[in-house]
Tab-separated table of C-alpha atoms in Angstrom:
chain	number	residue	atom	x	y	z
A	1407	VAL	CA	0.000	0.000	0.000
A	1408	ASN	CA	1.311	3.379	-0.973
A	1409	LEU	CA	1.497	5.539	2.165
A	1410	SER	CA	0.874	8.734	0.188
A	1411	ASP	CA	-2.363	7.248	-1.181
A	1412	VAL	CA	-3.531	6.463	2.372
A	1413	VAL	CA	-2.783	9.996	3.541
A	1414	ILE	CA	-4.511	11.561	0.528
A	1415	SER	CA	-7.546	9.297	0.957
A	1416	THR	CA	-7.936	10.234	4.632
A	1417	LEU	CA	-7.494	13.979	4.199
A	1418	PRO	CA	-11.231	14.711	3.664
A	1419	GLN	CA	-12.184	12.769	6.813
A	1420	LEU	CA	-9.333	14.399	8.723
A	1421	SER	CA	-10.395	17.875	7.673
A	1422	VAL	CA	-13.969	17.145	8.751
A	1423	TRP	CA	-12.763	15.806	12.112
A	1424	LEU	CA	-10.487	18.807	12.664
A	1425	ALA	CA	-13.342	21.174	11.838
A	1426	TYR	CA	-15.583	19.338	14.299
A	1427	LEU	CA	-12.852	19.383	16.957
A	1428	ASN	CA	-12.240	23.079	16.409
A	1429	LYS	CA	-15.966	23.823	16.712
A	1430	SER	CA	-16.254	21.707	19.863
A	1431	MET	CA	-13.254	23.338	21.454
A	1432	PHE	CA	-14.735	26.747	20.657
A	1433	LYS	CA	-17.965	25.748	22.377
A	1434	ILE	CA	-16.065	24.425	25.400
A	1435	ALA	CA	-14.027	27.618	25.614
A	1436	ALA	CA	-17.160	29.731	25.311
A	1437	VAL	CA	-18.867	27.771	28.081
A	1438	ALA	CA	-15.776	28.037	30.282
A	1439	ILE	CA	-15.577	31.800	29.743
A	1440	ALA	CA	-19.264	32.137	30.537
A	1441	LEU	CA	-18.878	30.090	33.721
A	1442	VAL	CA	-15.906	32.189	34.810
A	1443	ALA	CA	-17.925	35.346	34.174
A	1444	ILE	CA	-20.826	33.983	36.212
A	1445	VAL	CA	-18.576	32.986	39.098
A	1446	ALA	CA	-16.724	36.313	38.982
A	1447	ALA	CA	-19.977	38.284	38.967
A	1448	ASP	CA	-21.545	36.395	41.862
A	1449	ASP	CA	-19.001	37.659	44.356
A	1450	TRP	CA	-17.622	40.572	46.350
A	1451	ALA	CA	-14.768	42.615	44.902
A	1452	ILE	CA	-12.946	45.819	45.808
A	1453	VAL	CA	-14.431	48.519	43.596
A	1454	ALA	CA	-12.490	51.458	45.090
A	1455	LYS	CA	-9.271	51.704	47.116
A	1456	ASP	CA	-7.868	54.483	49.304
A	1457	VAL	CA	-11.204	56.283	49.610
A	1458	LEU	CA	-10.539	57.434	53.194
A	1459	GLY	CA	-8.262	56.587	56.095
A	1460	THR	CA	-11.158	54.768	57.774
A	1461	ASP	CA	-14.732	54.555	56.507
A	1462	LEU	CA	-17.342	53.236	58.915
A	1463	GLY	CA	-20.659	54.420	57.509
A	1464	ILE	CA	-21.981	53.536	54.068
A	1465	GLY	CA	-25.350	54.030	52.404
A	1466	PHE	CA	-26.711	53.943	48.863
A	1467	ARG	CA	-29.732	55.668	47.349
A	1468	ASN	CA	-29.740	53.199	44.437
A	1469	ALA	CA	-27.302	50.866	42.698
A	1470	ASP	CA	-25.125	53.758	41.490
A	1471	GLU	CA	-25.410	56.673	43.928
A	1472	GLY	CA	-24.132	56.426	47.474
A	1473	PHE	CA	-22.049	57.855	50.328
A	1474	VAL	CA	-19.359	56.823	52.793
A	1475	ALA	CA	-18.470	58.586	56.032
A	1476	GLY	CA	-15.206	58.361	57.950
A	1477	ASP	CA	-11.921	60.171	58.264
A	1478	SER	CA	-8.718	60.752	56.314
A	1479	ASN	CA	-5.284	60.938	57.868
A	1480	GLY	CA	-4.246	64.577	58.141
A	1481	VAL	CA	-7.603	65.808	56.826
A	1482	GLY	CA	-10.106	64.756	59.458
A	1483	PRO	CA	-13.691	63.582	59.026
A	1484	GLN	CA	-15.116	63.452	55.525
A	1485	ILE	CA	-18.256	62.392	53.665
A	1486	MET	CA	-17.626	61.100	50.161
A	1487	LYS	CA	-20.113	60.536	47.339
A	1488	THR	CA	-20.173	58.290	44.266
A	1489	MET	CA	-22.423	58.473	41.214
A	1490	ASP	CA	-20.976	55.544	39.263
A	1491	GLY	CA	-21.498	52.519	41.474
A	1492	GLY	CA	-18.532	53.100	43.754
A	1493	LYS	CA	-15.806	53.447	41.131
A	1494	THR	CA	-14.987	57.086	41.869
A	1495	TRP	CA	-15.585	59.168	45.022
A	1496	ASN	CA	-15.662	62.930	45.610
A	1497	ASN	CA	-15.728	64.991	48.791
A	1498	THR	CA	-19.120	66.544	49.620
A	1499	GLN	CA	-17.647	69.723	51.175
A	1500	ALA	CA	-19.247	68.975	54.542
A	1501	ASN	CA	-17.708	70.900	57.462
A	1502	PHE	CA	-16.873	69.311	60.810
A	1503	GLY	CA	-15.051	69.952	64.022
A	1504	ALA	CA	-11.472	68.722	64.117
A	1505	ASP	CA	-12.241	65.941	66.603
A	1506	ALA	CA	-15.557	64.739	65.142
A	1507	LEU	CA	-15.684	60.965	64.657
A	1508	LEU	CA	-18.269	59.811	62.117
A	1509	LEU	CA	-19.712	56.388	62.874
A	1510	ALA	CA	-22.675	55.591	60.622
A	1511	LEU	CA	-24.645	56.766	57.597
A	1512	GLY	CA	-28.124	56.223	56.183
A	1513	VAL	CA	-29.785	57.256	52.912
A	1514	ALA	CA	-33.425	57.444	51.821
A	1515	ASP	CA	-34.717	59.418	48.852
A	1516	THR	CA	-32.690	62.686	48.752
A	1517	THR	CA	-31.953	62.654	52.500
A	1518	THR	CA	-28.641	61.549	54.001
A	1519	ILE	CA	-28.096	61.235	57.755
A	1520	VAL	CA	-24.633	60.840	59.312
A	1521	SER	CA	-24.080	60.054	62.981
A	1522	GLY	CA	-21.055	60.559	65.161
A	1523	ILE	CA	-19.837	60.983	68.708
A	1524	PHE	CA	-21.062	64.597	68.880
A	1525	GLY	CA	-24.453	64.192	67.218
A	1526	GLU	CA	-25.986	63.916	63.784
A	1527	LEU	CA	-25.688	65.728	60.457
A	1528	TYR	CA	-28.303	65.837	57.710
A	1529	SER	CA	-28.479	66.655	54.030
A	1530	ASP	CA	-31.791	67.242	52.277
A	1531	ASP	CA	-30.318	68.057	48.873
A	1532	ASP	CA	-28.759	64.727	47.904
A	1533	GLY	CA	-25.464	65.393	49.651
A	1534	LYS	CA	-24.706	68.842	48.273
A	1535	THR	CA	-24.738	70.380	51.758
A	1536	PHE	CA	-24.733	68.990	55.318
A	1537	ASN	CA	-26.008	70.714	58.447
A	1538	PRO	CA	-25.915	69.762	62.144
A	1539	SER	CA	-29.077	68.226	63.569
A	1540	LEU	CA	-30.629	69.246	66.873
A	1541	GLY	CA	-31.511	66.973	69.776
A	1542	GLY	CA	-29.458	63.861	69.036
A	1543	GLY	CA	-26.352	62.480	70.698
A	1544	LEU	CA	-23.730	59.770	70.428
A	1545	SER	CA	-25.155	57.388	67.821
A	1546	GLN	CA	-23.545	54.302	66.306
A	1547	SER	CA	-26.194	53.402	63.732
A	1548	VAL	CA	-28.538	55.179	61.306
A	1549	ARG	CA	-31.579	53.562	59.686
A	1550	TYR	CA	-34.696	54.870	58.008
A	1551	LEU	CA	-38.110	53.858	59.330
A	1552	GLY	CA	-40.221	51.369	57.389
A	1553	LYS	CA	-39.643	50.872	53.667
A	1554	ASP	CA	-38.162	54.233	52.695
A	1555	GLY	CA	-38.429	56.513	55.699
A	1556	ASP	CA	-41.613	58.100	54.364
A	1557	GLY	CA	-39.749	59.649	51.445
A	1558	GLY	CA	-36.606	60.418	53.438
A	1559	GLU	CA	-38.371	62.147	56.350
A	1560	LYS	CA	-38.188	59.474	59.074
A	1561	PHE	CA	-34.925	58.074	60.427
A	1562	GLY	CA	-33.834	56.469	63.679
A	1563	VAL	CA	-30.447	56.356	65.396
A	1564	ALA	CA	-29.350	54.274	68.386
A	1565	GLY	CA	-26.993	55.287	71.162
A	1566	THR	CA	-26.650	57.474	74.245
A	1567	TYR	CA	-28.860	60.520	74.739
A	1568	ARG	CA	-28.643	62.754	77.804
A	1569	GLY	CA	-26.852	59.976	79.626
A	1570	GLN	CA	-29.480	57.313	78.887
A	1571	GLN	CA	-29.711	54.491	76.392
A	1572	GLY	CA	-32.224	54.160	73.567
A	1573	VAL	CA	-32.987	55.685	70.200
A	1574	ALA	CA	-33.572	59.131	68.737
A	1575	ILE	CA	-36.106	59.694	65.963
A	1576	THR	CA	-36.469	62.372	63.302
A	1577	VAL	CA	-39.649	62.927	61.292
A	1578	ASP	CA	-38.415	65.998	59.405
A	1579	GLY	CA	-35.449	64.641	57.482
A	1580	GLY	CA	-32.874	65.070	60.237
A	1581	ARG	CA	-33.408	68.628	61.372
A	1582	LEU	CA	-34.586	67.573	64.826
A	1583	PHE	CA	-34.055	64.267	66.662
A	1584	LYS	CA	-36.249	63.332	69.619
A	1585	PRO	CA	-34.579	60.966	72.124
A	1586	LEU	CA	-36.678	58.037	73.341
A	1587	THR	CA	-34.736	56.288	76.097
A	1588	SER	CA	-35.553	53.707	78.733
A	1589	ASP	CA	-34.311	52.233	81.983
A	1590	VAL	CA	-34.928	48.766	80.547
A	1591	PHE	CA	-31.443	48.877	79.004
A	1592	PHE	CA	-28.740	47.464	81.288
A	1593	THR	CA	-26.065	48.038	78.644
A	1594	GLU	CA	-25.284	50.421	75.775
A	1595	ALA	CA	-27.725	50.763	72.879
A	1596	ARG	CA	-25.600	50.349	69.767
A	1597	TYR	CA	-27.633	49.365	66.688
A	1598	ALA	CA	-31.325	49.471	65.828
A	1599	ALA	CA	-33.815	48.332	63.199
A	1600	PHE	CA	-37.119	50.093	62.499
A	1601	PRO	CA	-39.403	47.783	60.473
A	1602	THR	CA	-42.401	50.143	60.923
A	1603	ASP	CA	-43.133	53.590	62.335
A	1604	ASP	CA	-43.917	52.088	65.742
A	1605	VAL	CA	-42.128	48.713	66.034
A	1606	TRP	CA	-38.399	49.017	66.670
A	1607	TYR	CA	-35.645	46.652	67.822
A	1608	VAL	CA	-32.376	47.623	69.523
A	1609	ALA	CA	-29.206	45.510	69.758
A	1610	ALA	CA	-27.171	46.578	72.786
A	1611	GLY	CA	-23.901	45.517	74.340
A	1612	GLU	CA	-20.545	46.246	75.907
A	1613	PHE	CA	-17.075	44.784	75.695
A	1614	PRO	CA	-14.185	45.106	78.181
A	1615	SER	CA	-13.746	48.636	79.456
A	1616	ASN	CA	-10.180	49.024	78.243
A	1617	ASP	CA	-11.726	49.558	74.793
A	1618	ASN	CA	-13.255	52.894	73.882
A	1619	ALA	CA	-17.027	52.438	73.828
A	1620	THR	CA	-17.427	54.567	70.707
A	1621	ARG	CA	-15.492	52.108	68.595
A	1622	ARG	CA	-17.364	49.601	66.546
A	1623	THR	CA	-15.715	46.472	67.903
A	1624	VAL	CA	-13.543	45.013	70.610
A	1625	HIS	CA	-10.824	44.400	68.015
A	1626	TYR	CA	-9.921	48.093	67.759
A	1627	GLY	CA	-6.677	49.151	69.398
A	1628	ASP	CA	-6.020	52.174	71.614
A	1629	ASP	CA	-5.048	54.216	68.542
A	1630	GLY	CA	-8.525	53.855	67.087
A	1631	ARG	CA	-7.496	51.375	64.395
A	1632	ILE	CA	-7.801	47.617	64.188
A	1633	SER	CA	-4.594	45.820	65.065
A	1634	LEU	CA	-3.017	43.397	62.625
A	1635	LYS	CA	-2.428	41.032	65.533
A	1636	GLN	CA	-5.607	39.554	66.944
A	1637	GLY	CA	-6.325	37.221	69.834
A	1638	ALA	CA	-3.751	38.756	72.194
A	1639	ARG	CA	-6.315	39.827	74.797
A	1640	PRO	CA	-6.029	37.920	78.103
A	1641	SER	CA	-8.926	35.580	78.694
A	1642	LYS	CA	-11.471	36.370	81.387
A	1643	VAL	CA	-14.398	34.252	82.407
A	1644	GLY	CA	-17.401	35.265	84.490
A	1645	ASP	CA	-20.115	37.858	84.766
A	1646	ASP	CA	-17.589	40.620	85.481
A	1647	ASN	CA	-15.473	40.144	82.366
A	1648	GLY	CA	-16.896	43.252	80.669
A	1649	TYR	CA	-19.140	41.593	78.075
A	1650	LYS	CA	-22.875	42.357	78.002
A	1651	ALA	CA	-25.514	41.596	75.362
A	1652	GLN	CA	-29.154	42.650	75.156
A	1653	LEU	CA	-32.002	42.855	72.650
A	1654	ALA	CA	-34.964	45.141	73.325
A	1655	LYS	CA	-38.149	46.112	71.514
A	1656	THR	CA	-40.875	48.744	71.460
A	1657	THR	CA	-44.270	48.386	69.770
A	1658	ASP	CA	-45.564	51.875	70.527
A	1659	GLY	CA	-42.930	54.128	69.012
A	1660	GLY	CA	-40.597	54.204	71.990
A	1661	GLN	CA	-43.105	55.005	74.732
A	1662	THR	CA	-42.474	51.643	76.409
A	1663	TRP	CA	-39.714	49.073	75.957
A	1664	LYS	CA	-39.353	45.376	76.705
A	1665	SER	CA	-36.109	43.450	77.097
A	1666	LEU	CA	-36.215	40.329	74.918
A	1667	PHE	CA	-32.774	38.824	75.478
A	1668	GLY	CA	-30.003	39.502	77.964
A	1669	VAL	CA	-26.737	37.858	78.982
A	1670	ASN	CA	-23.590	38.936	80.812
A	1671	GLY	CA	-20.062	37.565	80.614
A	1672	SER	CA	-20.264	36.024	77.155
A	1673	PHE	CA	-20.429	38.322	74.095
A	1674	TYR	CA	-21.879	41.630	72.871
A	1675	PHE	CA	-24.255	42.515	70.042
A	1676	ASN	CA	-23.452	44.526	66.943
A	1677	GLY	CA	-25.870	45.030	64.025
A	1678	ILE	CA	-29.521	44.026	63.717
A	1679	ASP	CA	-31.954	44.048	60.786
A	1680	CYS	CA	-35.573	42.987	60.222
A	1681	THR	CA	-37.644	41.987	57.211
A	1682	SER	CA	-40.871	42.475	59.180
A	1683	VAL	CA	-42.076	43.083	62.729
A	1684	ASP	CA	-41.769	39.327	63.326
A	1685	HIS	CA	-38.536	38.378	61.548
A	1686	CYS	CA	-35.135	39.810	62.568
A	1687	CYS	CA	-31.509	38.699	62.894
A	1688	ALA	CA	-28.691	40.195	64.983
A	1689	VAL	CA	-24.935	39.552	64.980
A	1690	GLY	CA	-22.647	39.339	68.003
A	1691	GLU	CA	-19.054	38.548	68.894
A	1692	SER	CA	-16.426	38.151	71.585
A	1693	ALA	CA	-12.633	37.941	71.568
A	1694	ASP	CA	-12.563	35.990	74.848
A	1695	PRO	CA	-13.866	32.759	76.381
A	1696	PRO	CA	-16.389	31.448	77.041
A	1697	PHE	CA	-17.999	32.523	73.742
A	1698	GLN	CA	-14.863	33.605	71.794
A	1699	GLY	CA	-16.195	33.822	68.272
A	1700	ALA	CA	-18.955	35.329	66.152
A	1701	GLY	CA	-22.610	34.362	65.975
A	1702	ILE	CA	-26.002	35.209	64.495
A	1703	TRP	CA	-29.299	35.097	66.398
A	1704	CYS	CA	-32.681	35.168	64.653
A	1705	THR	CA	-36.330	35.439	65.619
A	1706	GLU	CA	-39.427	34.586	63.604
A	1707	ASP	CA	-41.954	35.216	66.373
A	1708	ALA	CA	-41.561	38.960	66.979
A	1709	GLY	CA	-38.719	38.488	69.449
A	1710	ALA	CA	-40.411	36.014	71.787
A	1711	SER	CA	-37.560	33.577	71.109
A	1712	TRP	CA	-34.075	34.008	69.608
A	1713	ASN	CA	-32.234	31.073	68.075
A	1714	ARG	CA	-28.528	31.114	67.361
A	1715	THR	CA	-28.425	29.953	63.757
A	1716	PHE	CA	-24.700	30.494	63.147
A	1717	TYR	CA	-21.526	30.270	65.227
A	1718	ALA	CA	-17.887	30.582	64.180
A	1719	PRO	CA	-15.576	29.875	67.141
A	1720	TYR	CA	-11.947	30.933	67.248
A	1721	GLN	CA	-9.622	28.304	65.802
A	1722	GLY	CA	-6.178	28.713	67.336
A	1723	ASP	CA	-4.793	32.047	66.174
A	1724	VAL	CA	-7.685	32.587	63.749
A	1725	GLY	CA	-10.628	34.570	65.063
A	1726	PHE	CA	-13.966	35.663	63.618
A	1727	SER	CA	-15.905	38.917	63.850
A	1728	LEU	CA	-19.363	39.993	62.639
A	1729	LEU	CA	-20.308	43.679	62.699
A	1730	ASP	CA	-23.526	44.126	60.747
A	1731	VAL	CA	-26.360	42.323	58.978
A	1732	ARG	CA	-28.768	43.492	56.255
A	1733	TRP	CA	-31.590	41.918	54.288
A	1734	ALA	CA	-32.175	42.135	50.536
A	1735	THR	CA	-35.435	40.169	50.699
A	1736	SER	CA	-37.320	38.187	53.330
A	1737	THR	CA	-34.996	35.242	52.662
A	1738	MET	CA	-31.718	36.592	51.251
A	1739	GLY	CA	-29.310	38.635	53.368
A	1740	TRP	CA	-25.694	39.329	54.306
A	1741	ALA	CA	-23.689	39.540	57.523
A	1742	ILE	CA	-20.221	41.125	57.329
A	1743	GLY	CA	-17.056	41.316	59.384
A	1744	GLY	CA	-13.672	39.665	59.259
A	1745	GLU	CA	-11.670	36.484	59.594
A	1746	LEU	CA	-8.909	37.671	61.910
A	1747	GLN	CA	-5.374	36.340	61.564
A	1748	ALA	CA	-1.954	37.370	62.848
A	1749	VAL	CA	-0.628	38.294	59.388
A	1750	ALA	CA	-3.692	40.026	57.941
A	1751	PRO	CA	-7.468	39.622	58.118
A	1752	LYS	CA	-9.933	38.673	55.421
A	1753	ALA	CA	-13.140	40.614	54.953
A	1754	TRP	CA	-15.905	38.123	55.567
A	1755	PHE	CA	-19.311	38.117	53.838
A	1756	VAL	CA	-21.682	35.528	55.294
A	1757	LYS	CA	-24.784	34.830	53.190
A	1758	THR	CA	-28.211	33.353	53.893
A	1759	GLU	CA	-30.838	32.423	51.335
A	1760	ASP	CA	-33.403	30.877	53.678
A	1761	GLY	CA	-34.252	33.737	56.001
A	1762	GLY	CA	-31.357	33.161	58.396
A	1763	LYS	CA	-31.927	29.476	59.121
A	1764	THR	CA	-28.530	28.652	57.593
A	1765	TRP	CA	-25.522	30.773	56.593
A	1766	ASP	CA	-22.667	30.197	54.117
A	1767	PRO	CA	-19.458	31.649	55.608
A	1768	LEU	CA	-16.828	30.343	53.216
A	1769	LYS	CA	-17.555	31.572	49.690
A	1770	HIS	CA	-16.949	35.313	49.928
A	1771	GLN	CA	-13.700	36.714	51.366
A	1772	LEU	CA	-11.257	39.525	50.558
A	1773	PHE	CA	-7.672	39.191	51.818
A	1774	GLY	CA	-6.204	42.085	53.792
A	1775	TYR	CA	-9.517	43.805	54.500
A	1776	TYR	CA	-11.982	44.029	57.378
A	1777	ALA	CA	-15.620	44.817	56.521
A	1778	LEU	CA	-17.018	47.501	58.858
A	1779	GLY	CA	-20.217	48.851	57.271
A	1780	LEU	CA	-22.888	47.397	54.996
A	1781	ASP	CA	-25.748	48.505	52.767
A	1782	VAL	CA	-27.755	46.092	50.620
A	1783	VAL	CA	-29.469	47.670	47.619
A	1784	SER	CA	-31.063	44.502	46.218
A	1785	GLU	CA	-30.473	40.797	45.693
A	1786	SER	CA	-28.043	41.753	42.942
A	1787	VAL	CA	-26.130	44.695	44.434
A	1788	ALA	CA	-24.633	45.371	47.866
A	1789	TYR	CA	-21.831	47.561	49.199
A	1790	ALA	CA	-19.472	47.363	52.178
A	1791	ALA	CA	-17.102	49.852	53.780
A	1792	VAL	CA	-13.808	48.013	54.257
A	1793	ASP	CA	-10.558	48.784	56.051
A	1794	ASN	CA	-7.261	47.644	54.542
A	1795	LEU	CA	-5.190	46.844	57.604
A	1796	LEU	CA	-2.008	46.424	55.575
A	1797	THR	CA	-2.044	49.900	54.007
A	1798	GLN	CA	-4.010	51.558	56.853
A	1799	THR	CA	-6.480	52.963	54.340
A	1800	SER	CA	-10.085	52.154	53.552
A	1801	GLY	CA	-12.084	51.352	50.455
A	1802	VAL	CA	-15.395	50.051	49.197
A	1803	ALA	CA	-16.323	46.491	48.274
A	1804	LYS	CA	-19.239	45.690	45.976
A	1805	TYR	CA	-21.335	42.569	45.481
A	1806	THR	CA	-22.718	41.962	42.007
A	1807	LEU	CA	-24.905	39.054	40.978
């Protein structure tokens, strides 16, 4: 048999096979690219770096327009605004005292409220100007009431007012805050959720007194920043170890309050959020035994019972922190914080898709960052204020589905 004849006779079949192989490989490559795009989209990513020195408060009017509040080294407190989904940020020209520390931010309609250690600020012109509010106090959280704060008119803050614990409410877009406090609180009111005009929940707590109470978390150092080295605190056990946790509720717009949950010597609460008057979840944490970890507690019966549906205990030198929680729908939500390690932390985004019954802690992480603030626009878009502990600057992370 002549070898050249065999080769020539098989060339048509070979060309057909190569064409088929090439087409198949193209399809495989296209599918792979599509899968990579899907995976990449369904995740958190840093959308802006070096926005401020530290940004604690974050809030978005829609998927593109939003604000962050914090401070810049050598500049002082600042409020920054984006109009392109967090890619670029510009100063809003707000004026502050040199020692003002901004802690939280909320947005509804054209109103923006910023809280701090010396009171609140408001903007009623979509962030063009900010003015000091009257009647507030030291507030660590800002949330609008109900679905949209009645068009940006109604907001609530939680904290300390005239030496007492509770909330302060505005019904005129931030011009005046009315404190509504109660003796039912045995610890510091820190975060609040306002599912309706009259039904409100407060997450309260304290951590050991050698930490400044105005800081968001026990993991902050004496210089006001989060240390790269975690887990160095000496362990203390007992009711006098400095940890307190409490959940409280009002159903009559702050006229009366009821304590729903209380414990000493274990952990303290951070953020809380509700999808309705019956369904809420709150996050808590501790750097010390006996709890020493981060957890999530949820209620589906208007606070009558609270079930811990998630717990991440410290594992050797690796610790876990959760600072806030927000819902996108009645079933889908996020809790944020950090996986704390000696070298550098990882920003931690813990997701639920069943109303808080279960949480997925492993899929979404960002090395070198610690997530401090959260705002969820929808199931498809969410934003987080993040600190880069390696560069000692802050940025913004974005979730895109």
